[in-house]
């Protein structure tokens, strides 16, 4: 039995929340771009819901977007995120797909765990409840934004069971059975009401939530369980991943360590689960499966920690990156026509902000990376590397939430650019979201596609690692071989009319960058280029030490170049100099674990869609002009 969330009637009285509405000037033809604003006003009046409460809830669910009628990662539709789980299909974790070894350590056999397909949890079906209240059908509520808003207002009115404030109704609307998580959702809604916000939605609607500066948002005691590493005002729980021996001298499902004393943590890796919350949490508790540090729930932003950040989880498919990163999974799907909720974005941004401060991780796209930005370890592993969270993760909005906005910091004509398209207007024609070759629903994306010539009709670039047969990359949603992402920085190689070329995997990659609709902004920073006299320099997927650095009882790890060319005259954005390291952890007994540190220095670079490393002795690091 759930307990009611404590009321704060004196603080959150309905009278405080109601905004003053002023009569709009008479218009013969109402502005079509403000129809959604009028829909919120009408629904609020019809169901006696404070308009700012209705707007605040919708913003925390969808940011008032329609998302082209596609469901969210928790099967929610429309601005009010009415859930219809019948429309969602079975799913498995992305760790089961492809050939990627999540551990990514050549010193141990590859791990290829398997999970059974699972259906979404049959717990939320608010679209039926709303349809009953309105006397309509589920399809109408999924596809008609006006009716969707009415349905959400009707549900809020039903949940408002006579109390003098709307806090409990908002908390219940989250759909969370966890009292603290529902409370966190309500807190975020009321924070938004207090601050106010305005934006143009994905379908061109202008919506404004006026601020209520006198609103006092309730403060709650921190209920984070002991030992869980979590920011305040976000609900977290502990769901530990097991560290235990297995038959045949194996063990699972992560490695104990002593970071950052033993190794500096350089990266935070953003993943999506490709599966549903309950199933994914079952998997991470399986000692024969793989692991990650945190999972974040779509509906309400609940955070579960599985592995202490001092320890090394098996999540990125590259052991060097695993040993120096924290992995965060987000309930959702990279391509199945789904979108990520604002509640999850906000919880994730608070967690990443907390971790970046704790470990001194820069808030930039060289260090806050997607799984799709993690390099293959050797030529053979590149084709199987994963590509989540996919091209529909809104990096620009995410970094705004982090307080570290992307783009726009360089001088015009800079030789370095930051990729920064308008997310809602940038809609590449991807295929394969719902089956091979099928066209994806047109929708906003953080990805910019590169061409081999300054023409939309020219072929895409060739990624010889991803496509060893030499064929050009494709528009398949999983093919990252000719694609750049929001926030990534690249050196300019050429400019022709409205087209800009950047250095990318040893080639010139062209993208349309017209005046007035720039998809890349001038940047400041450092670039690397081969030292004089070197025609080419090798590129690596990991920064391993020289052989002489290894003690006698540790197997030397090969420094294997990737199948790309970084040639004289080319330049690539620098992510900083890093030392060479290898974490020898092949037995259950931590006494046998060794951190090997060499004299070799590497420079992290943005080489293609993924990061890479070059030896510092092979390159010059120069400022971009």
XYZ file of C-alpha atoms in Angstrom:
625
model
C 0.000 0.000 0.000
C 1.459 3.374 -0.970
C 1.416 6.249 1.505
C 0.307 9.744 0.497
C 3.020 12.273 -0.110
C 2.960 14.986 2.603
C 1.022 18.045 1.551
C 2.375 21.546 1.647
C -0.969 23.310 1.481
C 0.221 26.630 2.799
C 3.064 26.699 0.306
C 1.493 25.225 -2.778
C -2.036 26.540 -2.489
C -4.021 26.529 -5.652
C -4.363 30.286 -5.485
C -0.573 30.607 -5.554
C -0.266 28.409 -8.600
C -2.934 30.062 -10.719
C -1.430 32.520 -13.148
C -3.201 35.690 -14.102
C -4.563 35.467 -17.593
C -4.895 38.645 -19.628
C -7.320 38.934 -22.471
C -5.661 38.581 -25.844
C -6.306 41.329 -28.333
C -9.041 40.535 -30.812
C -7.754 38.837 -33.936
C -9.644 37.936 -37.045
C -7.341 34.942 -37.552
C -5.621 33.470 -34.449
C -1.909 32.897 -34.817
C -1.565 29.220 -35.831
C 1.799 28.981 -34.051
C 0.141 29.591 -30.672
C -2.586 26.957 -31.010
C -0.964 24.677 -28.457
C -0.848 27.508 -25.920
C -4.581 28.014 -26.450
C -5.130 24.262 -26.098
C -3.473 24.302 -22.684
C -5.571 27.305 -21.616
C -8.800 25.703 -22.801
C -8.074 22.341 -21.166
C -7.061 24.015 -17.901
C -10.346 25.960 -17.819
C -12.433 22.945 -18.810
C -11.095 20.660 -16.083
C -10.367 23.329 -13.437
C -6.635 22.597 -13.421
C -4.242 25.531 -12.822
C -2.808 26.303 -16.226
C 0.752 26.533 -14.962
C 0.402 23.106 -13.343
C -0.798 21.644 -16.641
C 2.021 23.344 -18.542
C 4.613 22.304 -15.952
C 3.624 18.637 -16.040
C 3.635 18.571 -19.847
C 7.045 20.228 -19.952
C 8.562 17.612 -17.620
C 7.114 14.881 -19.787
C 7.664 16.083 -23.360
C 8.765 19.747 -23.376
C 5.360 20.231 -25.111
C 6.539 18.337 -28.219
C 4.494 15.853 -30.251
C 7.552 13.846 -31.392
C 5.878 13.042 -34.708
C 3.379 10.796 -32.960
C 6.044 8.342 -31.826
C 6.141 6.928 -28.277
C 8.653 7.842 -25.613
C 11.058 5.336 -24.133
C 8.332 4.505 -21.602
C 5.522 4.268 -24.192
C 4.138 7.785 -23.642
C 2.459 9.752 -26.427
C 1.921 13.422 -27.091
C 2.595 16.528 -25.016
C 1.003 14.960 -21.909
C 2.820 11.616 -22.294
C -0.285 9.441 -22.121
C 1.024 5.888 -21.937
C -0.111 3.048 -24.187
C 1.993 -0.016 -23.518
C 0.059 -2.145 -25.998
C 1.914 -0.328 -28.756
C 5.365 -1.190 -27.371
C 7.172 -4.341 -28.487
C 9.571 -6.816 -26.989
C 13.165 -5.804 -26.397
C 16.527 -7.091 -25.269
C 19.527 -5.274 -23.884
C 21.846 -3.729 -26.467
C 24.669 -5.744 -24.887
C 23.176 -8.768 -26.645
C 23.463 -7.236 -30.113
C 26.388 -7.327 -32.511
C 29.804 -8.705 -31.708
C 30.978 -6.131 -29.178
C 32.640 -7.555 -26.071
C 31.435 -5.209 -23.321
C 34.583 -5.889 -21.298
C 36.880 -5.264 -24.257
C 40.038 -6.739 -22.700
C 42.242 -8.885 -24.924
C 43.714 -10.599 -21.853
C 40.421 -12.414 -21.176
C 37.897 -14.327 -23.264
C 35.159 -12.168 -24.736
C 31.863 -11.932 -22.866
C 28.759 -12.314 -25.016
C 25.845 -12.668 -22.593
C 22.319 -13.222 -23.830
C 19.009 -12.040 -22.451
C 15.513 -13.188 -23.394
C 13.211 -10.682 -25.154
C 10.848 -9.060 -22.691
C 7.562 -7.209 -22.996
C 7.088 -3.786 -21.402
C 5.737 -3.802 -17.846
C 1.908 -3.926 -17.843
C 1.605 -1.268 -15.140
C 0.720 1.968 -16.892
C -2.081 2.429 -19.385
C -3.122 6.013 -18.793
C -4.360 6.444 -22.347
C -7.285 4.121 -21.544
C -8.080 5.986 -18.333
C -8.034 9.316 -20.180
C -10.089 7.912 -23.066
C -12.765 6.783 -20.594
C -12.863 10.228 -18.962
C -13.245 11.986 -22.338
C -15.446 9.414 -24.062
C -12.988 8.961 -26.918
C -10.500 6.301 -28.061
C -6.821 5.628 -27.428
C -5.744 6.305 -31.016
C -7.205 9.809 -30.916
C -5.342 10.575 -27.708
C -2.085 9.265 -29.166
C -2.296 11.247 -32.393
C -4.283 14.437 -31.695
C -2.293 16.933 -29.613
C -5.378 18.928 -28.582
C -7.180 15.843 -27.304
C -3.981 14.571 -25.704
C -3.759 17.766 -23.639
C -7.430 17.429 -22.648
C -6.745 13.839 -21.592
C -3.821 14.886 -19.406
C -5.879 17.651 -17.810
C -8.711 15.203 -17.089
C -6.292 12.827 -15.371
C -4.797 15.600 -13.227
C -8.296 16.706 -12.222
C -9.157 13.121 -11.260
C -5.943 12.751 -9.239
C -6.674 16.020 -7.402
C -8.828 14.395 -4.752
C -10.040 17.413 -2.805
C -6.739 18.550 -1.316
C -6.000 22.266 -1.354
C -2.827 21.947 -3.401
C -1.824 20.058 -6.545
C 1.430 18.494 -5.377
C 0.073 14.998 -4.797
C -1.830 15.028 -8.078
C 1.337 15.920 -9.972
C 3.321 13.237 -8.131
C 0.698 10.639 -8.995
C 0.758 11.729 -12.637
C 4.376 10.559 -12.851
C 3.078 6.995 -12.732
C 5.792 6.030 -10.278
C 5.019 3.483 -7.601
C 8.064 4.730 -5.720
C 7.057 7.546 -3.368
C 10.438 9.304 -3.442
C 10.687 9.106 -7.233
C 7.172 10.511 -7.621
C 8.138 13.281 -5.226
C 11.248 14.085 -7.270
C 9.094 14.347 -10.402
C 6.707 16.729 -8.637
C 9.627 18.805 -7.326
C 10.957 19.209 -10.869
C 7.517 20.282 -12.099
C 7.205 22.934 -9.412
C 10.787 24.116 -9.964
C 9.817 24.626 -13.611
C 6.641 26.497 -12.636
C 8.633 28.786 -10.377
C 11.320 29.583 -12.957
C 9.063 29.618 -16.003
C 10.194 28.678 -19.485
C 9.311 29.180 -23.139
C 10.244 27.412 -26.339
C 9.208 26.585 -29.869
C 8.142 22.943 -30.073
C 9.217 20.345 -32.596
C 6.186 21.172 -34.757
C 6.631 24.939 -34.615
C 4.290 25.825 -31.751
C 5.264 28.698 -29.445
C 4.459 27.869 -25.833
C 5.204 29.918 -22.720
C 5.011 29.063 -19.033
C 5.241 32.392 -17.209
C 7.362 32.323 -14.044
C 5.833 32.275 -10.568
C 8.794 33.764 -8.640
C 7.013 33.822 -5.277
C 6.324 30.086 -5.363
C 8.176 28.267 -2.593
C 9.146 24.766 -3.675
C 9.133 22.264 -0.787
C 12.453 21.037 0.511
C 12.688 17.364 1.393
C 15.206 15.488 3.445
C 17.834 13.629 1.449
C 16.670 10.007 1.331
C 19.623 8.620 -0.602
C 20.562 5.214 0.854
C 23.901 4.971 2.596
C 26.740 4.263 0.208
C 24.899 5.416 -2.921
C 26.756 8.128 -4.845
C 24.035 10.510 -5.927
C 23.281 14.243 -6.091
C 20.732 15.839 -3.780
C 17.110 16.329 -4.861
C 17.237 13.298 -7.141
C 15.854 9.963 -6.008
C 18.415 7.171 -6.052
C 18.431 3.565 -4.974
C 20.981 0.795 -4.663
C 20.677 -2.240 -6.948
C 24.127 -3.813 -6.572
C 25.809 -5.730 -9.354
C 27.404 -8.950 -8.047
C 31.129 -9.453 -7.752
C 31.496 -13.188 -7.290
C 33.487 -16.168 -8.583
C 32.074 -18.385 -11.315
C 33.032 -21.859 -12.594
C 36.159 -22.377 -14.701
C 38.114 -19.647 -12.906
C 35.764 -16.988 -14.240
C 34.029 -14.256 -12.276
C 31.481 -11.503 -12.736
C 30.330 -9.002 -13.446
C 32.777 -6.122 -12.918
C 36.236 -5.468 -11.463
C 37.110 -3.995 -8.103
C 39.489 -1.035 -8.225
C 40.482 2.042 -6.262
C 39.734 4.946 -8.573
C 40.677 7.783 -8.697
C 43.683 6.995 -6.466
C 44.764 4.168 -8.774
C 43.547 5.638 -12.082
C 42.055 8.956 -13.086
C 38.470 8.848 -14.345
C 38.456 10.714 -17.680
C 35.089 9.964 -19.258
C 31.405 9.510 -18.566
C 29.776 7.246 -21.160
C 26.080 7.733 -21.995
C 24.216 4.555 -23.009
C 20.630 3.529 -23.612
C 19.368 0.187 -22.397
C 17.470 -1.070 -25.479
C 15.267 -2.722 -22.879
C 12.801 -1.938 -20.114
C 13.647 -0.968 -16.549
C 12.730 -4.106 -14.633
C 14.385 -6.459 -17.114
C 17.548 -4.374 -17.328
C 17.884 -4.318 -13.539
C 17.496 -8.097 -13.488
C 20.333 -8.379 -15.996
C 22.798 -6.197 -14.109
C 22.242 -8.368 -11.013
C 23.181 -11.511 -12.973
C 26.827 -12.451 -12.228
C 27.147 -14.039 -15.686
C 26.061 -10.822 -17.408
C 27.907 -7.504 -17.824
C 27.652 -4.293 -15.816
C 27.478 -0.515 -15.733
C 27.476 1.999 -12.904
C 23.988 3.538 -13.085
C 20.594 3.109 -14.774
C 18.040 5.943 -15.068
C 14.317 5.302 -15.449
C 12.384 7.042 -18.215
C 9.060 7.796 -16.537
C 10.293 9.647 -13.459
C 14.105 9.878 -13.599
C 14.734 7.382 -10.779
C 18.447 6.499 -10.580
C 19.736 3.062 -9.571
C 23.430 2.616 -8.776
C 24.910 -0.808 -9.445
C 28.702 -0.471 -9.241
C 30.635 1.974 -7.021
C 32.361 4.581 -9.159
C 35.726 3.535 -7.717
C 35.283 0.163 -9.464
C 35.448 -0.727 -13.173
C 32.242 -1.813 -14.890
C 32.078 -3.777 -18.145
C 30.032 -1.510 -20.381
C 31.871 0.298 -23.187
C 33.473 -2.477 -25.250
C 36.942 -0.980 -24.794
C 38.935 -1.942 -21.714
C 41.008 1.236 -21.689
C 37.825 3.337 -21.723
C 36.119 1.068 -19.178
C 39.033 1.427 -16.777
C 38.846 5.217 -16.980
C 35.120 5.908 -17.235
C 31.730 5.755 -15.562
C 28.890 4.138 -17.551
C 25.295 5.408 -17.285
C 22.443 3.514 -18.934
C 19.172 5.293 -19.787
C 15.958 3.325 -20.175
C 15.177 3.645 -23.837
C 15.927 2.822 -27.433
C 18.287 4.422 -29.930
C 16.105 3.994 -33.003
C 12.708 2.394 -32.366
C 10.865 5.658 -32.973
C 11.141 6.579 -29.308
C 12.196 9.737 -27.506
C 13.779 10.452 -24.159
C 11.656 12.117 -21.471
C 12.564 15.434 -19.889
C 12.373 13.818 -16.446
C 15.153 11.419 -17.448
C 17.266 14.122 -19.114
C 17.110 16.210 -15.930
C 18.018 13.400 -13.554
C 20.845 12.343 -15.828
C 22.217 15.880 -16.098
C 22.171 16.248 -12.319
C 24.009 12.942 -11.932
C 26.624 13.791 -14.576
C 27.118 17.242 -13.094
C 27.668 15.683 -9.661
C 30.144 13.117 -11.011
C 32.028 15.672 -13.114
C 32.566 17.854 -10.043
C 33.557 14.889 -7.902
C 36.170 13.609 -10.359
C 37.189 16.747 -12.248
C 35.782 15.538 -15.579
C 35.443 18.379 -18.113
C 31.901 19.103 -19.273
C 32.565 18.833 -22.991
C 31.921 16.299 -25.729
C 35.485 15.032 -25.599
C 34.831 13.681 -22.090
C 31.036 13.290 -21.834
C 30.635 10.827 -24.674
C 28.089 8.410 -26.049
C 28.707 4.701 -26.351
C 28.714 5.466 -30.072
C 31.822 7.623 -29.566
C 33.891 4.847 -27.944
C 36.553 3.566 -30.385
C 37.112 -0.012 -31.371
C 40.157 -1.576 -29.755
C 41.583 -3.216 -32.901
C 40.575 -3.347 -36.578
C 38.590 -6.530 -35.954
C 36.390 -5.046 -33.216
C 35.315 -1.858 -35.021
C 32.338 -3.305 -36.969
C 30.760 -4.716 -33.820
C 30.978 -1.572 -31.687
C 27.659 -0.245 -30.419
C 26.054 3.037 -31.461
C 23.723 4.033 -28.624
C 22.261 6.407 -27.454
C 21.737 7.109 -31.151
C 21.079 10.176 -33.297
C 17.926 11.210 -31.414
C 19.622 11.917 -28.083
C 19.491 15.723 -27.697
C 23.080 16.599 -26.744
C 22.480 20.340 -27.046
C 19.594 20.322 -24.580
C 21.490 17.932 -22.319
C 24.475 20.277 -22.073
C 22.148 23.213 -21.454
C 20.835 21.284 -18.445
C 24.449 20.678 -17.391
C 25.037 24.436 -17.451
C 27.671 23.992 -20.171
C 26.016 25.050 -23.449
C 27.643 23.910 -26.673
C 28.825 25.994 -29.603
C 29.230 29.646 -30.428
C 32.489 30.452 -28.629
C 34.903 31.007 -31.516
C 35.582 33.884 -33.887
C 34.193 33.892 -37.430
C 36.534 32.120 -39.820
C 38.016 29.886 -37.122
C 39.751 26.751 -38.393
C 37.923 24.746 -35.725
C 34.140 24.252 -35.552
C 31.660 22.806 -33.076
C 28.816 20.784 -34.586
C 25.618 22.438 -33.366
C 22.520 22.038 -35.584
C 19.022 23.131 -34.599
C 17.781 19.855 -33.121
C 14.133 20.229 -34.136
C 14.847 21.425 -37.690
C 17.706 19.008 -38.391
C 15.977 15.851 -39.638
C 18.293 13.490 -41.554
C 16.520 10.852 -43.653
C 17.690 7.820 -41.704
C 16.532 4.289 -42.419
C 16.329 1.116 -40.361
C 14.519 2.338 -37.225
C 11.831 -0.340 -37.540
C 13.515 -2.862 -39.793
C 16.256 -2.916 -42.384
C 15.746 -0.425 -45.204
C 12.553 1.125 -43.851
C 12.447 4.913 -43.593
C 12.564 6.350 -40.081
C 9.866 8.797 -39.048
C 11.227 12.306 -39.796
C 12.213 13.880 -36.492
C 14.774 16.128 -34.853
C 18.317 14.811 -34.565
C 21.719 15.798 -33.203
C 23.509 14.152 -36.142
C 24.904 15.850 -39.249
C 25.650 13.640 -42.263
C 28.896 14.045 -44.235
C 29.346 13.765 -48.004
C 32.406 13.070 -50.096
C 31.781 16.203 -52.212
C 29.938 19.511 -51.578
C 26.672 18.092 -52.870
C 23.702 16.298 -51.304
C 23.783 13.804 -54.164
C 27.408 12.800 -53.627
C 28.237 9.525 -51.839
C 28.834 9.401 -48.106
C 32.353 8.863 -46.754
C 34.080 5.491 -46.514
C 34.830 4.149 -43.038
C 37.348 1.377 -43.715
C 37.080 0.127 -40.165
C 33.295 -0.105 -40.081
C 33.093 -1.270 -43.715
C 36.273 -3.266 -44.467
C 34.963 -4.065 -47.960
C 35.489 -0.406 -48.905
C 31.881 0.467 -49.645
C 30.554 3.903 -48.719
C 28.684 4.470 -45.499
C 24.880 4.435 -45.544
C 21.942 6.293 -44.039
C 21.106 3.335 -41.817
C 20.476 4.691 -38.358
C 23.182 2.426 -36.907
C 25.868 3.392 -39.463
C 28.067 6.072 -37.851
C 30.737 5.953 -40.573
C 29.893 9.326 -42.147
C 28.237 11.220 -39.334
C 29.182 13.886 -36.797
C 27.360 14.663 -33.563
C 26.321 17.787 -31.710
C 29.094 19.205 -29.545
C 31.925 17.411 -31.307
C 34.722 19.634 -32.644
C 36.527 19.231 -35.964
C 39.217 21.066 -37.915
C 38.044 22.820 -41.063
C 39.598 21.351 -44.226
C 37.882 23.449 -46.896
C 34.961 25.792 -47.600
C 33.022 26.090 -50.855
C 29.968 28.341 -51.097
C 27.488 27.095 -48.437
C 29.443 23.908 -47.808
C 32.096 23.239 -45.172
C 34.551 20.331 -45.168
C 36.196 18.929 -42.053
C 38.966 16.372 -41.582
C 37.310 13.056 -40.745
C 38.928 9.600 -40.785
C 41.644 10.898 -43.086
C 39.164 12.351 -45.588
C 37.374 15.600 -46.289
C 33.808 15.316 -45.070
C 31.431 17.934 -46.501
C 28.211 19.208 -44.914
C 25.764 21.949 -45.885
C 26.382 24.946 -43.630
C 24.533 27.929 -45.128
C 24.418 31.435 -43.707
C 21.411 31.908 -41.476
C 21.091 28.173 -40.834
C 24.507 27.135 -39.601
C 24.924 23.571 -38.361
C 28.477 24.255 -37.163
C 29.732 27.222 -35.123
C 33.249 28.686 -34.825
C 35.195 27.144 -31.955
C 38.375 27.774 -30.010
C 40.783 25.059 -28.972
C 43.798 22.996 -29.951
C 44.399 20.735 -32.921
C 46.963 18.037 -33.650
C 48.829 17.446 -36.890
C 51.746 15.113 -37.784
C 55.197 16.403 -36.920
C 57.296 17.659 -39.856
C 58.852 14.796 -41.785
C 56.080 12.300 -40.965
C 53.857 11.470 -43.929
C 51.380 9.592 -41.727
C 51.005 8.686 -38.057
C 49.192 5.657 -36.577
C 45.837 6.062 -34.863
C 44.853 3.897 -31.885
C 41.704 2.903 -30.042
C 43.382 2.799 -26.633
C 46.358 4.436 -24.924
C 48.362 1.427 -23.764
C 51.914 1.581 -22.304
C 55.148 0.626 -24.020
C 56.210 -3.044 -23.493
C 59.010 -2.087 -21.107
C 56.486 -0.720 -18.597
C 54.930 -4.113 -17.799
C 56.125 -6.097 -14.760
C 57.160 -9.713 -15.333
C 53.888 -11.176 -14.067
C 51.663 -9.097 -16.393
C 51.111 -9.976 -20.037
C 52.225 -7.217 -22.389
C 49.291 -5.760 -24.318
C 49.827 -5.019 -27.986
C 49.692 -1.439 -29.217
C 47.622 -2.114 -32.323
C 46.872 0.688 -34.805
C 43.424 1.114 -36.289
C 42.977 0.870 -40.087
C 42.927 4.611 -40.713
C 45.352 7.261 -41.974
C 46.220 10.558 -40.306
C 48.332 12.238 -42.949
C 50.534 15.305 -43.107
C 48.499 18.466 -43.624
C 45.451 17.105 -41.799
C 44.331 18.414 -38.408
C 42.095 16.989 -35.686
C 40.634 18.500 -32.539
C 42.565 17.655 -29.375
C 40.830 16.272 -26.302
C 43.985 16.611 -24.232
C 47.149 14.682 -23.425
C 46.715 11.437 -21.481
C 49.177 9.043 -19.946
C 49.480 5.418 -21.018
C 47.780 2.876 -18.758
C 46.622 -0.716 -18.634
C 44.640 -2.244 -15.765
C 45.615 -5.893 -15.362
C 42.560 -7.466 -13.702
C 42.058 -11.027 -14.864
C 41.420 -12.873 -11.600
C 38.848 -12.680 -8.838
C 41.573 -11.994 -6.273
C 42.144 -8.226 -6.290
C 45.606 -8.776 -4.857
C 46.634 -9.854 -8.359
C 45.370 -6.660 -10.002
C 47.981 -4.202 -11.262
C 47.769 -0.734 -12.820
C 50.536 -0.507 -15.409
C 51.596 3.058 -16.225
C 54.088 3.800 -18.971
C 56.225 6.691 -20.112
C 54.357 6.948 -23.406
C 52.017 9.902 -23.745
C 49.030 10.025 -26.072
C 46.700 12.743 -27.327
C 42.993 12.063 -27.515
C 41.524 13.332 -30.790
C 38.108 13.592 -32.431
C 39.027 11.475 -35.434
C 35.683 10.359 -36.852
C 32.362 9.877 -35.120
C 34.388 8.155 -32.403
C 37.333 9.437 -30.416
C 40.815 7.981 -30.971
C 44.387 8.345 -29.697
C 47.728 9.243 -31.290
C 51.155 9.137 -29.678
C 52.197 12.557 -28.447
C 55.669 12.055 -29.941
C 54.119 11.751 -33.421
C 52.199 15.020 -33.496
C 52.335 18.719 -32.889
C 49.610 20.338 -30.754
C 48.868 23.826 -32.035
C 46.126 26.389 -31.387
C 43.340 26.620 -33.932
C 43.061 29.980 -35.704
